[in-house]
Amino acid sequence: MQTIYTDFLVVGAGLAGERAAVETAEAGFSAICLSLVPARRSHSSAAQGGMQASLGNSVMGEGDGPDVHFADTVKGSDWGCDQEVARLFADTAPIEMRRLAHWGVPWNRVVPGKSIYYKGGKQFEKVEAEEKEGLIMARSFGGTAKWRTCYTSDGTGHAVMCTMDNRCAEKGVEVHDKTEAIALLQDGETCFGVVARCLRTGELRVYLSKATMIAAGGFGRIYPNTTNAVICDGGAHTMCVATGLVPMGNMEAVQFHPTGIVPTDILVTEGCRGDGGTLLDVDEKRFMNIYEPEKAELASRDVVSRWMTHHMREGHGVKSPYGEHLWLDIRHLGKEHITGKLREVYEICTSFLGVDPIHQLIPVRPTQHYSMGGVRTNKDGAAYGLKGLFAAGEAACWDMHGFNRLGGNSLAETVVAGGIIGRKIAEYLEGSEAEFKTGLINDEVKKQRSRIDALIEGRDGSENVYKVRSAMQDALHKGANIFRTQEGLEKCVADLQEVLIRAKKIGLRSNGKGVNPELAAALKLEGQVKLALMVAYGALMRTESRGSHNREDYPARNDRDWLTRTLAYWKKPEDTLPTLEYEPASTVVEIPPGDRGYGHAKIISADDKKE
Amino acid sequence: MSRLLKLNIFRYNPEDEQSAPHMQEFVLEETDSMTLFIALNRIREEQDPSLQFDFCCRAGICGSCGMVINGRPGLACHTKTRDLPGEITLLPLPIFKLVGDLSVDTGTWFREMYTKTESWIHTNKAFDPTALEERMDNKDAVAIYELERCVECGCCISACGTARLREDFMGAAALNRVARFLIDPRDQRTDRDYYEIIGNDMGIFGCMGLLACEDVCPKHLPLQNQLGFLRRKMGITSIKRLFSK
Ligand SMILES: Cc1cc2nc3c(=O)[nH]c(=O)nc-3n(C[C@H](O)[C@H](O)[C@H](O)COP(=O)(O)OP(=O)(O)OC[C@H]3O[C@@H](n4cnc5c(N)ncnc54)[C@H](O)[C@@H]3O)c2cc1C
Ligand code: SF4
Ligand code: SF4
Ligand code: FES
């Protein structure tokens, strides 16, 4: 078996992982990123919209600055975020965008003079200033007071990912793609690498490192419908959960997007509704105007998703072989508008659905989109529970997003956090001596081998991995979705507990030789069910509504009792529920909790004395 | 009644000594809006859990799912079964190393390519975190982005006659990559520097100009223009080199 040594090991070669690796490489350390796929295929490259940084170059961004960005972020989080981290983020974002420009990102630039833009379906005019010519341009995004989202045409994530990966190649950061980390190496105090499985041959490999980072992206695939890539499956989170020592933060905070297309849940932009598209039910009737007479389709993401689900529950959904859905109607916007301003949407509909949105309705449903929760770290990116373990990006709960992240803030987070935490890791590496315990390494490898053999031989049972996986996804979908109630969550938790028993009895149907996708799925399933239980059980216990977490039976945001972050541990492997602990959402409070200015406004204030 | 699709899929697991390359037939009922992404996943979950293939974004943006679909390299995730006949033949992309069944190793190939082309900005300017960003014409930015849209799916390489004949041929994706840096004002390399990289039969002079690459590129990159542009530029550089020797 191959053993590979490096100073810094990153599980994940998306933007967050590669940015941190570049930082340590520049400080003179060796760095290796592991990835399931070639780095540029990481989900970061799928982001089209852009990344927020308060450069204030566009005329619509005048007066913007880190303070305004900070305030938007805290409000967006529904005061669930760590304000110290949000501050660090807002202050650093402009520098990181400029750095990316220096490294080669072809940001769209300010073109001086008159141009037109649309808002709420109406046409407006703006004039960009001469003296800003050639500086980084920004576009408008939901939940932001100013135009602050830096972009490269409609492929921001792709362009930034290319530049970052180039930088890695230049700086000698190795990317071991088609490699899947399956277990952490740790002695109860310190993490010193991972056991990984080669996805070219199926062999196990040991990676030893002084510092290890989880930058493995989101875990949307524990839900049945998600905009996330098929590799966003939480596999790396399950390694942390399995230690019993590392907690996951705010797992109940899951963001849903109203318009994923059916069947493949690819995202169509909010711009459809922004430009005047409507949502229709099975009778091709509008319904958002009934529930939200003022804003209708233009209410915020979580609000629209909530009413869509409600409406389907009431029996107005369209039945299809892929489950129920609703319709998005943009036909009235006309051919010119659809093939012009909504070109992406037009292409997605024609390429993936064979639907022509100029004449036909688009099948849509609310879809899991972003995981606010993840490996809980402090502001330096160090994971709770194990020395030498760090996390960044969507995989982490660093926690600048709290209970709802704003569009454009996630991609920006990957590079900002990657930079800041990468520097902290370089400091850590400077002062650390490595000690690799060979006994522990051998034990862990043996343990993983025996897990694999048990699955291949069907030693523990003959449950079908794909059926058990879909039972998990169904349970979450039914109980821990956009709407949550005590009854639904209790059932969800009970169902998931049954699924957990089945997940321990998987037996492969194929021979398990080589890369074997069935084995890869089976190895992470039990851990995924545990993640699902952290989502559901955390949501059951949190008796309030905050950001994306909506309890129908507790509609108010309760700052008196719940201005907290959930920490979910799986203390012993045989436990049937996670252990929940809580910590204050923020120890530094720059902006005291108040009204967000959108969504529901019922708040139980922290000042209301407990009886 | 929906169609019954017959899929003939290439099967071979190099890690299994019992396995020999062969075609295997699967039959599947077609559903509305079915793509090859849905079809292959359904086959794996319901019929043969060992079937290997690559998908990631399933939205036509990551380039993972290149394969030969009824004789033509393309992205499987945005291929609808409804646009194909009832009998579908799927083969892995040639030229890249086979991992198993429909899965090939494009990662190694592309990583070597960008080491060879030194695919990064070459500049001696240092970044100053306290300064404003350096200005750039928006037209330049947009032009660079147009070339950077390549998703490294490998379709162009697999369709290329020269790449089949000589293993060391860089291929359209690599030449396009060079063009991207050549037009970037931030990159200080000269035409002569680029000539060192692509001014030979492995590079621009190996291309036969039959343009299969542009035909199959799922991102519709203007490969033909780039190849022409580089050939002219490198031709001139080559002549200049002759005279200055
Ligand atoms: C459709 C869509 C559009 C979006 N648009 C925007 C936008 O416009 N603006 C914005 O701010 N945000 C957007 N987001 C969110 C944003 O793109 C992501 O949150 C962000 O890119 C995550 O980056 P990351 O570096 O944390 O992880 P990723 O880019 O997801 O990378 C994860 C890496 O981890 C690897 N990995 C995973 N598990 C393992 C394992 N077990 N072993 C080894 N490697 C592993 C993967 O191979 C991959 O390399 C969008 C998200 C989606 C789904
Ligand atoms: S034009 Fe050149 S690069 Fe393109 S397929 Fe033909 S030989 Fe290959
Ligand atoms: S140039 Fe086109 S066909 Fe070739 S790898 Fe890039 S996207 Fe694929
Ligand atoms: S799966 Fe990403 S392009 Fe097909």
PDB file of C-alpha atoms in Angstrom, chain A residues 61-187:
ATOM      1  CA  GLY A  61     -22.537  50.460  -6.070  1.00  0.00           C
ATOM      2  CA  GLU A  62     -21.634  53.985  -5.044  1.00  0.00           C
ATOM      3  CA  GLY A  63     -21.395  54.389  -1.293  1.00  0.00           C
ATOM      4  CA  ASP A  64     -20.830  50.668  -0.805  1.00  0.00           C
ATOM      5  CA  GLY A  65     -18.136  49.467   1.541  1.00  0.00           C
ATOM      6  CA  PRO A  66     -17.338  46.654   3.963  1.00  0.00           C
ATOM      7  CA  ASP A  67     -19.750  48.092   6.558  1.00  0.00           C
ATOM      8  CA  VAL A  68     -22.730  47.857   4.222  1.00  0.00           C
ATOM      9  CA  HIS A  69     -21.697  44.384   3.080  1.00  0.00           C
ATOM     10  CA  PHE A  70     -21.304  43.318   6.693  1.00  0.00           C
ATOM     11  CA  ALA A  71     -24.775  44.590   7.614  1.00  0.00           C
ATOM     12  CA  ASP A  72     -26.395  42.812   4.647  1.00  0.00           C
ATOM     13  CA  THR A  73     -24.652  39.576   5.596  1.00  0.00           C
ATOM     14  CA  VAL A  74     -25.722  39.716   9.238  1.00  0.00           C
ATOM     15  CA  LYS A  75     -29.336  40.523   8.323  1.00  0.00           C
ATOM     16  CA  GLY A  76     -29.280  37.803   5.688  1.00  0.00           C
ATOM     17  CA  SER A  77     -28.142  35.312   8.309  1.00  0.00           C
ATOM     18  CA  ASP A  78     -31.152  36.287  10.435  1.00  0.00           C
ATOM     19  CA  TRP A  79     -28.631  37.071  13.178  1.00  0.00           C
ATOM     20  CA  GLY A  80     -27.549  33.450  13.249  1.00  0.00           C
ATOM     21  CA  CYS A  81     -23.983  34.178  12.114  1.00  0.00           C
ATOM     22  CA  ASP A  82     -20.754  34.818  13.974  1.00  0.00           C
ATOM     23  CA  GLN A  83     -20.389  38.573  13.542  1.00  0.00           C
ATOM     24  CA  GLU A  84     -16.652  38.550  14.049  1.00  0.00           C
ATOM     25  CA  VAL A  85     -16.335  36.208  11.074  1.00  0.00           C
ATOM     26  CA  ALA A  86     -18.797  38.194   8.943  1.00  0.00           C
ATOM     27  CA  ARG A  87     -16.694  41.303   9.632  1.00  0.00           C
ATOM     28  CA  LEU A  88     -13.476  39.553   8.687  1.00  0.00           C
ATOM     29  CA  PHE A  89     -15.158  38.373   5.509  1.00  0.00           C
ATOM     30  CA  ALA A  90     -16.615  41.733   4.435  1.00  0.00           C
ATOM     31  CA  ASP A  91     -13.303  43.520   5.069  1.00  0.00           C
ATOM     32  CA  THR A  92     -11.210  40.990   3.137  1.00  0.00           C
ATOM     33  CA  ALA A  93     -13.467  40.303   0.135  1.00  0.00           C
ATOM     34  CA  PRO A  94     -12.374  43.362  -1.925  1.00  0.00           C
ATOM     35  CA  ILE A  95      -8.685  42.463  -1.558  1.00  0.00           C
ATOM     36  CA  GLU A  96      -9.334  38.880  -2.616  1.00  0.00           C
ATOM     37  CA  MET A  97     -11.244  39.946  -5.747  1.00  0.00           C
ATOM     38  CA  ARG A  98      -8.343  42.179  -6.754  1.00  0.00           C
ATOM     39  CA  ARG A  99      -5.908  39.388  -6.071  1.00  0.00           C
ATOM     40  CA  LEU A 100      -7.927  37.112  -8.347  1.00  0.00           C
ATOM     41  CA  ALA A 101      -7.724  39.775 -11.058  1.00  0.00           C
ATOM     42  CA  HIS A 102      -3.952  39.809 -10.643  1.00  0.00           C
ATOM     43  CA  TRP A 103      -3.832  36.020 -10.944  1.00  0.00           C
ATOM     44  CA  GLY A 104      -5.796  36.054 -14.185  1.00  0.00           C
ATOM     45  CA  VAL A 105      -9.579  36.112 -13.647  1.00  0.00           C
ATOM     46  CA  PRO A 106     -11.177  37.973 -16.575  1.00  0.00           C
ATOM     47  CA  TRP A 107     -13.659  39.953 -14.465  1.00  0.00           C
ATOM     48  CA  ASN A 108     -16.105  42.030 -16.460  1.00  0.00           C
ATOM     49  CA  ARG A 109     -14.946  45.643 -16.278  1.00  0.00           C
ATOM     50  CA  VAL A 110     -16.641  49.017 -16.042  1.00  0.00           C
ATOM     51  CA  VAL A 111     -17.551  50.484 -19.429  1.00  0.00           C
ATOM     52  CA  PRO A 112     -18.202  54.218 -19.013  1.00  0.00           C
ATOM     53  CA  GLY A 113     -21.332  55.849 -20.370  1.00  0.00           C
ATOM     54  CA  LYS A 114     -25.041  55.160 -20.658  1.00  0.00           C
ATOM     55  CA  SER A 115     -26.598  51.712 -20.490  1.00  0.00           C
ATOM     56  CA  ILE A 116     -29.983  50.157 -19.733  1.00  0.00           C
ATOM     57  CA  TYR A 117     -30.942  47.752 -16.990  1.00  0.00           C
ATOM     58  CA  TYR A 118     -34.182  46.130 -15.816  1.00  0.00           C
ATOM     59  CA  LYS A 119     -35.767  46.030 -12.411  1.00  0.00           C
ATOM     60  CA  GLY A 120     -39.134  44.451 -11.626  1.00  0.00           C
ATOM     61  CA  GLY A 121     -39.753  44.120 -15.373  1.00  0.00           C
ATOM     62  CA  LYS A 122     -39.245  47.876 -15.918  1.00  0.00           C
ATOM     63  CA  GLN A 123     -36.477  49.535 -17.895  1.00  0.00           C
ATOM     64  CA  PHE A 124     -34.062  52.039 -16.318  1.00  0.00           C
ATOM     65  CA  GLU A 125     -30.971  53.891 -17.424  1.00  0.00           C
ATOM     66  CA  LYS A 126     -27.627  54.346 -15.699  1.00  0.00           C
ATOM     67  CA  VAL A 127     -24.423  56.186 -16.521  1.00  0.00           C
ATOM     68  CA  GLU A 128     -21.096  54.659 -15.496  1.00  0.00           C
ATOM     69  CA  ALA A 129     -18.344  57.150 -14.588  1.00  0.00           C
ATOM     70  CA  GLU A 130     -15.364  57.823 -16.905  1.00  0.00           C
ATOM     71  CA  GLU A 131     -12.844  57.662 -14.085  1.00  0.00           C
ATOM     72  CA  LYS A 132     -13.908  54.103 -13.211  1.00  0.00           C
ATOM     73  CA  GLU A 133     -13.238  52.725 -16.667  1.00  0.00           C
ATOM     74  CA  GLY A 134     -11.596  49.311 -16.621  1.00  0.00           C
ATOM     75  CA  LEU A 135     -12.116  48.637 -12.909  1.00  0.00           C
ATOM     76  CA  ILE A 136     -13.990  45.500 -11.808  1.00  0.00           C
ATOM     77  CA  MET A 137     -17.717  45.783 -12.578  1.00  0.00           C
ATOM     78  CA  ALA A 138     -20.533  44.482 -10.344  1.00  0.00           C
ATOM     79  CA  ARG A 139     -24.114  43.343 -10.897  1.00  0.00           C
ATOM     80  CA  SER A 140     -27.230  43.339  -8.740  1.00  0.00           C
ATOM     81  CA  PHE A 141     -28.176  40.362  -6.531  1.00  0.00           C
ATOM     82  CA  GLY A 142     -30.947  39.543  -4.044  1.00  0.00           C
ATOM     83  CA  GLY A 143     -30.666  40.752  -0.450  1.00  0.00           C
ATOM     84  CA  THR A 144     -27.942  43.315  -1.137  1.00  0.00           C
ATOM     85  CA  ALA A 145     -28.280  47.083  -0.692  1.00  0.00           C
ATOM     86  CA  LYS A 146     -25.852  47.858  -3.543  1.00  0.00           C
ATOM     87  CA  TRP A 147     -24.637  46.341  -6.788  1.00  0.00           C
ATOM     88  CA  ARG A 148     -21.812  44.348  -5.330  1.00  0.00           C
ATOM     89  CA  THR A 149     -21.554  41.054  -7.182  1.00  0.00           C
ATOM     90  CA  CYS A 150     -18.366  40.729  -9.243  1.00  0.00           C
ATOM     91  CA  TYR A 151     -18.772  38.467 -12.273  1.00  0.00           C
ATOM     92  CA  THR A 152     -17.333  37.133 -15.499  1.00  0.00           C
ATOM     93  CA  SER A 153     -20.228  36.990 -17.960  1.00  0.00           C
ATOM     94  CA  ASP A 154     -22.377  33.999 -16.976  1.00  0.00           C
ATOM     95  CA  GLY A 155     -19.520  31.781 -15.834  1.00  0.00           C
ATOM     96  CA  THR A 156     -17.964  33.289 -12.724  1.00  0.00           C
ATOM     97  CA  GLY A 157     -17.322  30.054 -10.866  1.00  0.00           C
ATOM     98  CA  HIS A 158     -15.808  28.431 -13.925  1.00  0.00           C
ATOM     99  CA  ALA A 159     -13.463  31.341 -14.636  1.00  0.00           C
ATOM    100  CA  VAL A 160     -12.296  31.678 -11.041  1.00  0.00           C
ATOM    101  CA  MET A 161     -11.846  27.916 -10.721  1.00  0.00           C
ATOM    102  CA  CYS A 162      -9.644  27.860 -13.866  1.00  0.00           C
ATOM    103  CA  THR A 163      -7.459  30.654 -12.537  1.00  0.00           C
ATOM    104  CA  MET A 164      -7.151  29.064  -9.102  1.00  0.00           C
ATOM    105  CA  ASP A 165      -6.248  25.679 -10.561  1.00  0.00           C
ATOM    106  CA  ASN A 166      -3.658  27.350 -12.800  1.00  0.00           C
ATOM    107  CA  ARG A 167      -2.201  29.016  -9.747  1.00  0.00           C
ATOM    108  CA  CYS A 168      -1.980  25.616  -8.054  1.00  0.00           C
ATOM    109  CA  ALA A 169      -0.143  24.192 -11.046  1.00  0.00           C
ATOM    110  CA  GLU A 170       2.247  27.155 -10.995  1.00  0.00           C
ATOM    111  CA  LYS A 171       2.912  26.887  -7.261  1.00  0.00           C
ATOM    112  CA  GLY A 172       3.392  23.125  -7.331  1.00  0.00           C
ATOM    113  CA  VAL A 173       0.254  22.222  -5.401  1.00  0.00           C
ATOM    114  CA  GLU A 174      -0.550  18.640  -6.371  1.00  0.00           C
ATOM    115  CA  VAL A 175      -4.104  17.618  -7.095  1.00  0.00           C
ATOM    116  CA  HIS A 176      -4.766  13.913  -6.697  1.00  0.00           C
ATOM    117  CA  ASP A 177      -8.030  13.595  -8.528  1.00  0.00           C
ATOM    118  CA  LYS A 178     -10.189  10.472  -8.625  1.00  0.00           C
ATOM    119  CA  THR A 179      -9.205   9.968  -4.995  1.00  0.00           C
ATOM    120  CA  GLU A 180     -11.776   9.691  -2.226  1.00  0.00           C
ATOM    121  CA  ALA A 181     -10.953  10.240   1.440  1.00  0.00           C
ATOM    122  CA  ILE A 182     -12.884   7.697   3.512  1.00  0.00           C
ATOM    123  CA  ALA A 183     -11.513   7.984   7.074  1.00  0.00           C
ATOM    124  CA  LEU A 184      -9.538  10.416   9.214  1.00  0.00           C
ATOM    125  CA  LEU A 185      -6.330   9.322  10.888  1.00  0.00           C
ATOM    126  CA  GLN A 186      -6.417  10.614  14.458  1.00  0.00           C
ATOM    127  CA  ASP A 187      -5.519   9.593  17.974  1.00  0.00           C
TER     128      ASP A 187
END
